[in-house]
């Protein structure tokens, strides 16, 4: 047989799939539907290996489900708005639109070359007016429903470039281009009311049983429901201190630790801090410093804890004679709780760091269970575990949770100026979603500002608000602000002078509903509800774990908001979620410490050690750690090179072969070569089996000898395993099962020069099953092989074969293991294992060892093929 020529075969099969429109999903299709979706790519320029892995996984599921008789929707599109296009415009002087659509064209061709079973007729790009017109309608519907609103909020302001910066453009507190210290400015911005759904977004996570546990936990933490207490602390008179009289209200989730308090701390934006800053230059400078440091939670968590003693004293709610200092501290956020805390250093790490820096007392009030209260001390690690209350007067001896209740009960009953000292409060970390971006390359917010009428929604018949093409990037700032002809319009209500909103939407908005748009991608409304409801939720969503929080949470919110506005009839967009690992690669450095690309080196094995040298001059190269493929470390392998050398099937196969899909896969040249050899091996096996096997469609012979039976078992066993493993997305195990079947088929072919009828049948059957289980993974090789086996139809149109249960009867049995009549465990052993062997296994079982403790075993009763009982 000639070698299989992937470069010739792959485009040929892709053309036949296209001709037959095999992957287009028809709205009228009566079969049960299945929606598989991979997170759509940002058109950055080229497809990278991470994309190949992601889409290869989705394609296995799509092709398998199609073979199983589902009407499969498997669409593709482009998350096409965003900052990189504007940066390209500034740096390379290309228009964002041209840059984006060029990239899309390149990447579309690349994706097509991978042979993915995508329905390209549904392709969308979020920067198409056809798409964002509908997004503008959604926004206006949300506005009507009270799910969108305007308020003042902070932005990063670059005082040199006079422009707003996105968070990723602020590097170490400075503007990325100007290097100027970034300031926080207040702007009026648009918000979406995700907090209306906090409770539901949280509780519905429990129903998402086909989501990774870790993603659900991350969402839970992000939504951040906490139960706590608002506690009012009266301020002591402070002669000589310029302070408003009154009180400080704090929010705490640990009122049980109230007797361990050693200070109060205010946010730099707290009204008291602001008022005191007026007449106090030192404090005022400190407040400025806090505001500059960045407002992200991450920035606050890592920054050194700093404070400023205001000189104010607050009185303890249980003891007015106990006065605590009031600081302004950089780790207290204004938009959480009340913007003020009491610090309990012994039981909160931030408070402890702060107390150590400012010489404040550290009093433990919770002793770990079983510890001697007298000996509990805190060094540099705060204790946040459970235990028993100490040093806490009437709380001593209680558990922290009982102490919480006791404090709440007492302070709710106590009064200060005629109102309760404390009130219970549920707090949420989740904030409303600010979507205004002062950028050009995004979806225009369809609003007009009129001097007379105020905020006026753009009327339906004037939608979409299109982005103007004639913009310039020669000055910093948003080009829409400078585009008078676009900006200045007549008010739709009074016809008076008005101007358009020049902010565009956060690109996360674009990706929050694209999965719904795919169901009716050309409709003149955001969705066609009945069609959306037929396809949604997405049965299997696959993407990177980096989107575990924001993208998924925003999408879950959008689905709810779209339901509230009549566009869909469900709450949860993604029934199944899978987060795949990354593609990683070794790194290489030359003697001067510069990164070197894998393509520029040679690696040789010498006495078991690997040594690298540079291809051109033989200079030694240091082999470094294995890292995520990235341009900066030069350890990227371009999918195009791999496709050109080995073909798409090899790349797809290797991507899914080595590691479990949720883990990282290490890209190695030897691994790819191994995959490529397997492609050729399958091709030889198939041709050999075609020659020696029975013709297509021959029925099974009446009697089958042991050798043929054993091959049939191998084939049906592999088929059943692959089916089960695809359902569970365990692709690497499918690969292993395929290798085993290929081995069994290879051995049988070698043993049989002229097979009898039963073996001829088994050879053919095994070859066909092998091709069919490979088809979702290596679809081109599978078509070529299917045709070599004499089929006139495509394997892509062929139903998934059924494993014969009679050939699956396993030769192992599972036995329950009892200790004194109580079931503790089970073991799986060979059906014909003898009592002695079973006894030996049972003695070593962890649960048995634990259950009997140090008692001697009196007897082990083994009933072969039934049960084992250990008597102590
Ligand atoms: C006293 C205390 C003692 C606290 C202790 C914790 C441990 P979660 O659970 O995330 O809601 N806190 C409250 N408002 C804050 C703000 N605006 N900025 C920074 N920290 C703030 O966190 C609630 C806890 O975070 C609160 O409980 C408060 O510190 C702090 F051993 O009060 B705690
Ligand atoms: Zn008007």
CSV table of N, CA and C in Angstrom, one decimal, residues 730-831:
chain,number,residue,atom,x,y,z
A,730,UNK,N,-13.5,11.8,28.2
A,730,UNK,CA,-12.2,11.3,28.6
A,730,UNK,C,-11.5,10.9,27.3
A,731,UNK,N,-11.1,11.9,26.5
A,731,UNK,CA,-10.6,11.6,25.2
A,731,UNK,C,-9.3,10.8,25.2
A,732,UNK,N,-8.5,11.0,26.1
A,732,UNK,CA,-7.2,10.3,26.1
A,732,UNK,C,-7.4,8.8,26.3
A,733,UNK,N,-8.5,8.4,27.0
A,733,UNK,CA,-8.8,7.0,27.2
A,733,UNK,C,-9.4,6.4,25.9
A,734,UNK,N,-10.1,7.2,25.1
A,734,UNK,CA,-10.5,6.8,23.8
A,734,UNK,C,-9.3,6.4,22.9
A,735,UNK,N,-8.3,7.3,23.1
A,735,UNK,CA,-7.1,7.1,22.3
A,735,UNK,C,-6.4,5.7,22.7
A,736,UNK,N,-6.4,5.5,24.0
A,736,UNK,CA,-5.8,4.3,24.5
A,736,UNK,C,-6.5,3.1,24.0
A,737,UNK,N,-7.9,3.1,24.0
A,737,UNK,CA,-8.7,2.0,23.6
A,737,UNK,C,-8.5,1.8,22.1
A,738,UNK,N,-8.3,2.9,21.3
A,738,UNK,CA,-8.1,2.7,19.9
A,738,UNK,C,-6.7,2.0,19.6
A,739,UNK,N,-5.7,2.4,20.4
A,739,UNK,CA,-4.4,1.7,20.2
A,739,UNK,C,-4.5,0.2,20.5
A,740,UNK,N,-5.3,-0.1,21.5
A,740,UNK,CA,-5.4,-1.5,21.8
A,740,UNK,C,-6.1,-2.3,20.7
A,741,UNK,N,-7.2,-1.7,20.2
A,741,UNK,CA,-7.9,-2.4,19.1
A,741,UNK,C,-6.9,-2.5,17.9
A,742,UNK,N,-6.2,-1.5,17.6
A,742,UNK,CA,-5.3,-1.5,16.5
A,742,UNK,C,-4.3,-2.7,16.7
A,743,UNK,N,-3.8,-2.8,17.9
A,743,UNK,CA,-2.8,-3.9,18.2
A,743,UNK,C,-3.5,-5.3,18.0
A,744,UNK,N,-4.7,-5.4,18.5
A,744,UNK,CA,-5.4,-6.7,18.3
A,744,UNK,C,-5.6,-7.0,16.9
A,745,UNK,N,-6.0,-6.0,16.1
A,745,UNK,CA,-6.2,-6.2,14.7
A,745,UNK,C,-4.9,-6.6,14.0
A,746,UNK,N,-3.8,-5.9,14.4
A,746,UNK,CA,-2.5,-6.1,13.8
A,746,UNK,C,-2.1,-7.5,14.0
A,747,UNK,N,-2.2,-8.0,15.2
A,747,UNK,CA,-1.8,-9.4,15.5
A,747,UNK,C,-2.6,-10.4,14.8
A,748,UNK,N,-3.9,-10.2,14.7
A,748,UNK,CA,-4.8,-11.1,14.0
A,748,UNK,C,-4.4,-11.2,12.5
A,749,UNK,N,-4.1,-10.0,11.9
A,749,UNK,CA,-3.8,-9.9,10.5
A,749,UNK,C,-2.5,-10.7,10.2
A,750,UNK,N,-1.5,-10.5,11.2
A,750,UNK,CA,-0.2,-11.1,11.0
A,750,UNK,C,-0.3,-12.7,11.1
A,751,UNK,N,-1.2,-13.1,12.0
A,751,UNK,CA,-1.3,-14.6,12.2
A,751,UNK,C,-2.0,-15.2,11.0
A,752,UNK,N,-2.8,-14.5,10.2
A,752,UNK,CA,-3.6,-15.1,9.2
A,752,UNK,C,-3.2,-14.7,7.8
A,753,UNK,N,-2.6,-15.7,7.1
A,753,UNK,CA,-2.2,-15.4,5.7
A,753,UNK,C,-3.5,-15.6,4.9
A,754,UNK,N,-4.3,-16.6,5.2
A,754,UNK,CA,-5.5,-16.9,4.4
A,754,UNK,C,-6.6,-17.2,5.4
A,755,UNK,N,-7.2,-16.2,6.0
A,755,UNK,CA,-8.2,-16.5,7.0
A,755,UNK,C,-9.4,-17.3,6.6
A,756,UNK,N,-9.9,-18.1,7.5
A,756,UNK,CA,-11.2,-18.8,7.2
A,756,UNK,C,-12.3,-17.8,7.3
A,757,UNK,N,-13.5,-18.3,7.0
A,757,UNK,CA,-14.7,-17.3,6.9
A,757,UNK,C,-14.9,-16.6,8.2
A,758,UNK,N,-14.8,-17.3,9.3
A,758,UNK,CA,-15.2,-16.6,10.6
A,758,UNK,C,-14.1,-15.5,10.9
A,759,UNK,N,-12.8,-15.8,10.6
A,759,UNK,CA,-11.8,-14.8,10.9
A,759,UNK,C,-11.9,-13.7,9.9
A,760,UNK,N,-12.2,-14.0,8.6
A,760,UNK,CA,-12.3,-13.0,7.6
A,760,UNK,C,-13.4,-12.0,8.0
A,761,UNK,N,-14.5,-12.5,8.5
A,761,UNK,CA,-15.5,-11.6,9.0
A,761,UNK,C,-15.1,-10.8,10.2
A,762,UNK,N,-14.4,-11.4,11.1
A,762,UNK,CA,-13.9,-10.6,12.3
A,762,UNK,C,-12.9,-9.6,11.9
A,763,UNK,N,-12.0,-9.9,11.0
A,763,UNK,CA,-11.0,-8.9,10.5
A,763,UNK,C,-11.7,-7.6,10.0
A,764,UNK,N,-12.7,-7.9,9.1
A,764,UNK,CA,-13.4,-6.8,8.5
A,764,UNK,C,-14.2,-6.0,9.5
A,765,UNK,N,-14.8,-6.7,10.4
A,765,UNK,CA,-15.6,-6.0,11.4
A,765,UNK,C,-14.7,-5.1,12.3
A,766,UNK,N,-13.6,-5.7,12.7
A,766,UNK,CA,-12.7,-5.0,13.6
A,766,UNK,C,-12.1,-3.7,12.9
A,767,UNK,N,-11.8,-3.9,11.6
A,767,UNK,CA,-11.3,-2.7,10.9
A,767,UNK,C,-12.4,-1.6,10.8
A,768,UNK,N,-13.6,-2.1,10.5
A,768,UNK,CA,-14.7,-1.1,10.4
A,768,UNK,C,-14.9,-0.4,11.7
A,769,UNK,N,-14.9,-1.1,12.8
A,769,UNK,CA,-15.2,-0.5,14.1
A,769,UNK,C,-14.0,0.4,14.4
A,770,UNK,N,-12.8,0.0,14.1
A,770,UNK,CA,-11.6,0.9,14.4
A,770,UNK,C,-11.8,2.2,13.6
A,771,UNK,N,-12.2,2.1,12.4
A,771,UNK,CA,-12.4,3.4,11.6
A,771,UNK,C,-13.5,4.2,12.2
A,772,UNK,N,-14.6,3.6,12.6
A,772,UNK,CA,-15.7,4.4,13.2
A,772,UNK,C,-15.3,5.0,14.5
A,773,UNK,N,-14.6,4.3,15.3
A,773,UNK,CA,-14.2,5.0,16.6
A,773,UNK,C,-13.2,6.1,16.4
A,774,UNK,N,-12.4,5.9,15.3
A,774,UNK,CA,-11.4,7.0,15.1
A,774,UNK,C,-12.0,8.2,14.4
A,775,UNK,N,-13.2,8.0,13.8
A,775,UNK,CA,-13.8,9.1,12.9
A,775,UNK,C,-14.0,10.4,13.6
A,776,UNK,N,-14.4,10.4,14.9
A,776,UNK,CA,-14.6,11.7,15.5
A,776,UNK,C,-13.2,12.4,15.7
A,777,UNK,N,-12.2,11.6,15.9
A,777,UNK,CA,-10.8,12.2,16.2
A,777,UNK,C,-10.0,12.5,14.9
A,778,UNK,N,-10.0,11.6,14.0
A,778,UNK,CA,-9.3,11.8,12.7
A,778,UNK,C,-10.2,11.6,11.6
A,779,UNK,N,-11.1,12.5,11.3
A,779,UNK,CA,-12.2,12.3,10.4
A,779,UNK,C,-11.7,12.1,8.9
A,780,UNK,N,-10.6,12.7,8.5
A,780,UNK,CA,-10.1,12.6,7.1
A,780,UNK,C,-9.6,11.2,6.9
A,781,UNK,N,-8.7,10.7,7.8
A,781,UNK,CA,-8.2,9.4,7.7
A,781,UNK,C,-9.3,8.4,7.7
A,782,UNK,N,-10.3,8.7,8.6
A,782,UNK,CA,-11.5,7.7,8.7
A,782,UNK,C,-12.2,7.6,7.3
A,783,UNK,N,-12.4,8.8,6.7
A,783,UNK,CA,-13.1,8.7,5.4
A,783,UNK,C,-12.3,7.9,4.3
A,784,UNK,N,-11.0,8.2,4.3
A,784,UNK,CA,-10.2,7.5,3.3
A,784,UNK,C,-10.2,6.0,3.6
A,785,UNK,N,-10.2,5.7,4.8
A,785,UNK,CA,-10.2,4.3,5.2
A,785,UNK,C,-11.5,3.6,4.9
A,786,UNK,N,-12.6,4.3,5.2
A,786,UNK,CA,-14.0,3.8,5.0
A,786,UNK,C,-14.1,3.5,3.5
A,787,UNK,N,-13.6,4.4,2.7
A,787,UNK,CA,-13.7,4.2,1.3
A,787,UNK,C,-12.8,3.0,0.9
A,788,UNK,N,-11.6,2.9,1.4
A,788,UNK,CA,-10.8,1.7,1.1
A,788,UNK,C,-11.5,0.4,1.5
A,789,UNK,N,-12.3,0.5,2.5
A,789,UNK,CA,-13.0,-0.7,2.9
A,789,UNK,C,-14.2,-1.0,2.0
A,790,UNK,N,-14.4,-0.2,1.0
A,790,UNK,CA,-15.4,-0.5,0.0
A,790,UNK,C,-16.7,0.3,0.2
A,791,UNK,N,-16.8,1.2,1.1
A,791,UNK,CA,-18.1,1.9,1.3
A,791,UNK,C,-18.2,3.1,0.3
A,792,UNK,N,-19.4,3.2,-0.2
A,792,UNK,CA,-19.7,4.3,-1.1
A,792,UNK,C,-20.2,5.5,-0.4
A,793,UNK,N,-20.6,5.3,0.8
A,793,UNK,CA,-21.1,6.5,1.6
A,793,UNK,C,-20.0,7.0,2.5
A,794,UNK,N,-20.2,8.2,3.1
A,794,UNK,CA,-19.2,8.8,4.0
A,794,UNK,C,-19.4,8.2,5.4
A,795,UNK,N,-18.3,8.1,6.1
A,795,UNK,CA,-18.3,7.7,7.5
A,795,UNK,C,-19.1,8.8,8.3
A,796,UNK,N,-18.9,10.0,7.9
A,796,UNK,CA,-19.6,11.1,8.6
A,796,UNK,C,-21.1,11.1,8.5
A,797,UNK,N,-21.6,10.2,7.5
A,797,UNK,CA,-23.1,10.1,7.4
A,797,UNK,C,-23.5,8.7,8.0
A,798,UNK,N,-22.6,8.0,8.5
A,798,UNK,CA,-22.9,6.6,9.0
A,798,UNK,C,-23.2,6.6,10.5
A,799,UNK,N,-24.3,5.9,10.8
A,799,UNK,CA,-24.7,5.9,12.2
A,799,UNK,C,-23.6,5.2,13.1
A,800,UNK,N,-23.5,5.6,14.3
A,800,UNK,CA,-22.6,4.9,15.2
A,800,UNK,C,-22.9,3.5,15.4
A,801,UNK,N,-21.9,2.6,15.3
A,801,UNK,CA,-22.2,1.1,15.4
A,801,UNK,C,-22.7,0.7,16.8
A,802,UNK,N,-23.4,-0.4,16.9
A,802,UNK,CA,-23.8,-0.8,18.3
A,802,UNK,C,-22.9,-1.9,18.8
A,803,UNK,N,-22.4,-1.8,20.0
A,803,UNK,CA,-21.6,-2.9,20.5
A,803,UNK,C,-22.6,-4.0,20.9
A,804,UNK,N,-22.1,-5.2,20.6
A,804,UNK,CA,-23.0,-6.4,20.9
A,804,UNK,C,-22.8,-6.8,22.3
A,805,UNK,N,-23.8,-6.8,23.1
A,805,UNK,CA,-23.6,-7.0,24.6
A,805,UNK,C,-23.1,-8.4,24.8
A,806,UNK,N,-23.4,-9.4,23.9
A,806,UNK,CA,-22.9,-10.7,24.1
A,806,UNK,C,-21.4,-10.8,24.0
A,807,UNK,N,-20.8,-9.8,23.3
A,807,UNK,CA,-19.4,-9.8,23.2
A,807,UNK,C,-18.7,-9.0,24.3
A,808,UNK,N,-19.5,-8.4,25.1
A,808,UNK,CA,-19.0,-7.5,26.2
A,808,UNK,C,-18.9,-8.2,27.5
A,809,UNK,N,-19.6,-9.4,27.6
A,809,UNK,CA,-19.6,-10.1,28.9
A,809,UNK,C,-18.2,-10.2,29.4
A,810,UNK,N,-18.0,-9.6,30.6
A,810,UNK,CA,-16.6,-9.4,31.0
A,810,UNK,C,-16.1,-10.7,31.7
A,811,UNK,N,-14.9,-10.8,31.8
A,811,UNK,CA,-14.3,-12.0,32.5
A,811,UNK,C,-13.8,-11.6,33.9
A,812,UNK,N,-14.4,-10.5,34.4
A,812,UNK,CA,-14.1,-10.2,35.8
A,812,UNK,C,-15.4,-10.1,36.6
A,813,UNK,N,-15.3,-10.3,37.9
A,813,UNK,CA,-16.5,-10.1,38.8
A,813,UNK,C,-16.2,-9.2,39.9
A,814,UNK,N,-17.2,-8.5,40.4
A,814,UNK,CA,-17.1,-7.6,41.5
A,814,UNK,C,-17.7,-8.2,42.7
A,815,UNK,N,-17.0,-8.4,43.8
A,815,UNK,CA,-17.5,-9.0,45.0
A,815,UNK,C,-17.6,-8.0,46.2
A,816,UNK,N,-18.8,-8.0,46.8
A,816,UNK,CA,-18.9,-7.2,48.1
A,816,UNK,C,-18.0,-7.8,49.2
A,817,UNK,N,-17.4,-6.9,49.9
A,817,UNK,CA,-16.5,-7.3,51.0
A,817,UNK,C,-17.2,-6.9,52.3
A,818,UNK,N,-17.5,-7.8,53.2
A,818,UNK,CA,-18.1,-7.5,54.5
A,818,UNK,C,-17.2,-7.7,55.6
A,819,UNK,N,-17.3,-6.9,56.7
A,819,UNK,CA,-16.6,-7.2,57.9
A,819,UNK,C,-17.7,-7.5,59.0
A,820,UNK,N,-17.7,-8.6,59.6
A,820,UNK,CA,-18.7,-9.0,60.5
A,820,UNK,C,-20.1,-8.8,60.0
A,821,UNK,N,-20.3,-9.1,58.7
A,821,UNK,CA,-21.7,-9.0,58.1
A,821,UNK,C,-22.0,-7.6,57.6
A,822,UNK,N,-21.1,-6.6,57.8
A,822,UNK,CA,-21.5,-5.2,57.4
A,822,UNK,C,-20.6,-4.9,56.1
A,823,UNK,N,-21.2,-4.4,55.1
A,823,UNK,CA,-20.5,-4.2,53.8
A,823,UNK,C,-19.6,-3.0,54.0
A,824,UNK,N,-18.3,-3.2,53.7
A,824,UNK,CA,-17.3,-2.2,53.8
A,824,UNK,C,-16.7,-1.7,52.5
A,825,UNK,N,-16.6,-2.6,51.5
A,825,UNK,CA,-15.9,-2.3,50.3
A,825,UNK,C,-16.3,-3.3,49.2
A,826,UNK,N,-15.7,-3.2,48.0
A,826,UNK,CA,-15.9,-4.3,47.1
A,826,UNK,C,-14.6,-4.5,46.3
A,827,UNK,N,-14.3,-5.7,45.8
A,827,UNK,CA,-13.1,-5.9,45.0
A,827,UNK,C,-13.5,-6.5,43.7
A,828,UNK,N,-12.7,-6.2,42.7
A,828,UNK,CA,-13.0,-6.7,41.3
A,828,UNK,C,-11.8,-7.7,41.0
A,829,UNK,N,-12.2,-8.9,40.7
A,829,UNK,CA,-11.2,-10.0,40.5
A,829,UNK,C,-11.6,-10.8,39.3
A,830,UNK,N,-10.6,-11.5,38.8
A,830,UNK,CA,-10.9,-12.4,37.6
A,830,UNK,C,-12.0,-13.4,38.0
A,831,UNK,N,-12.9,-13.7,37.1
A,831,UNK,CA,-14.0,-14.5,37.4
A,831,UNK,C,-13.6,-15.9,38.0
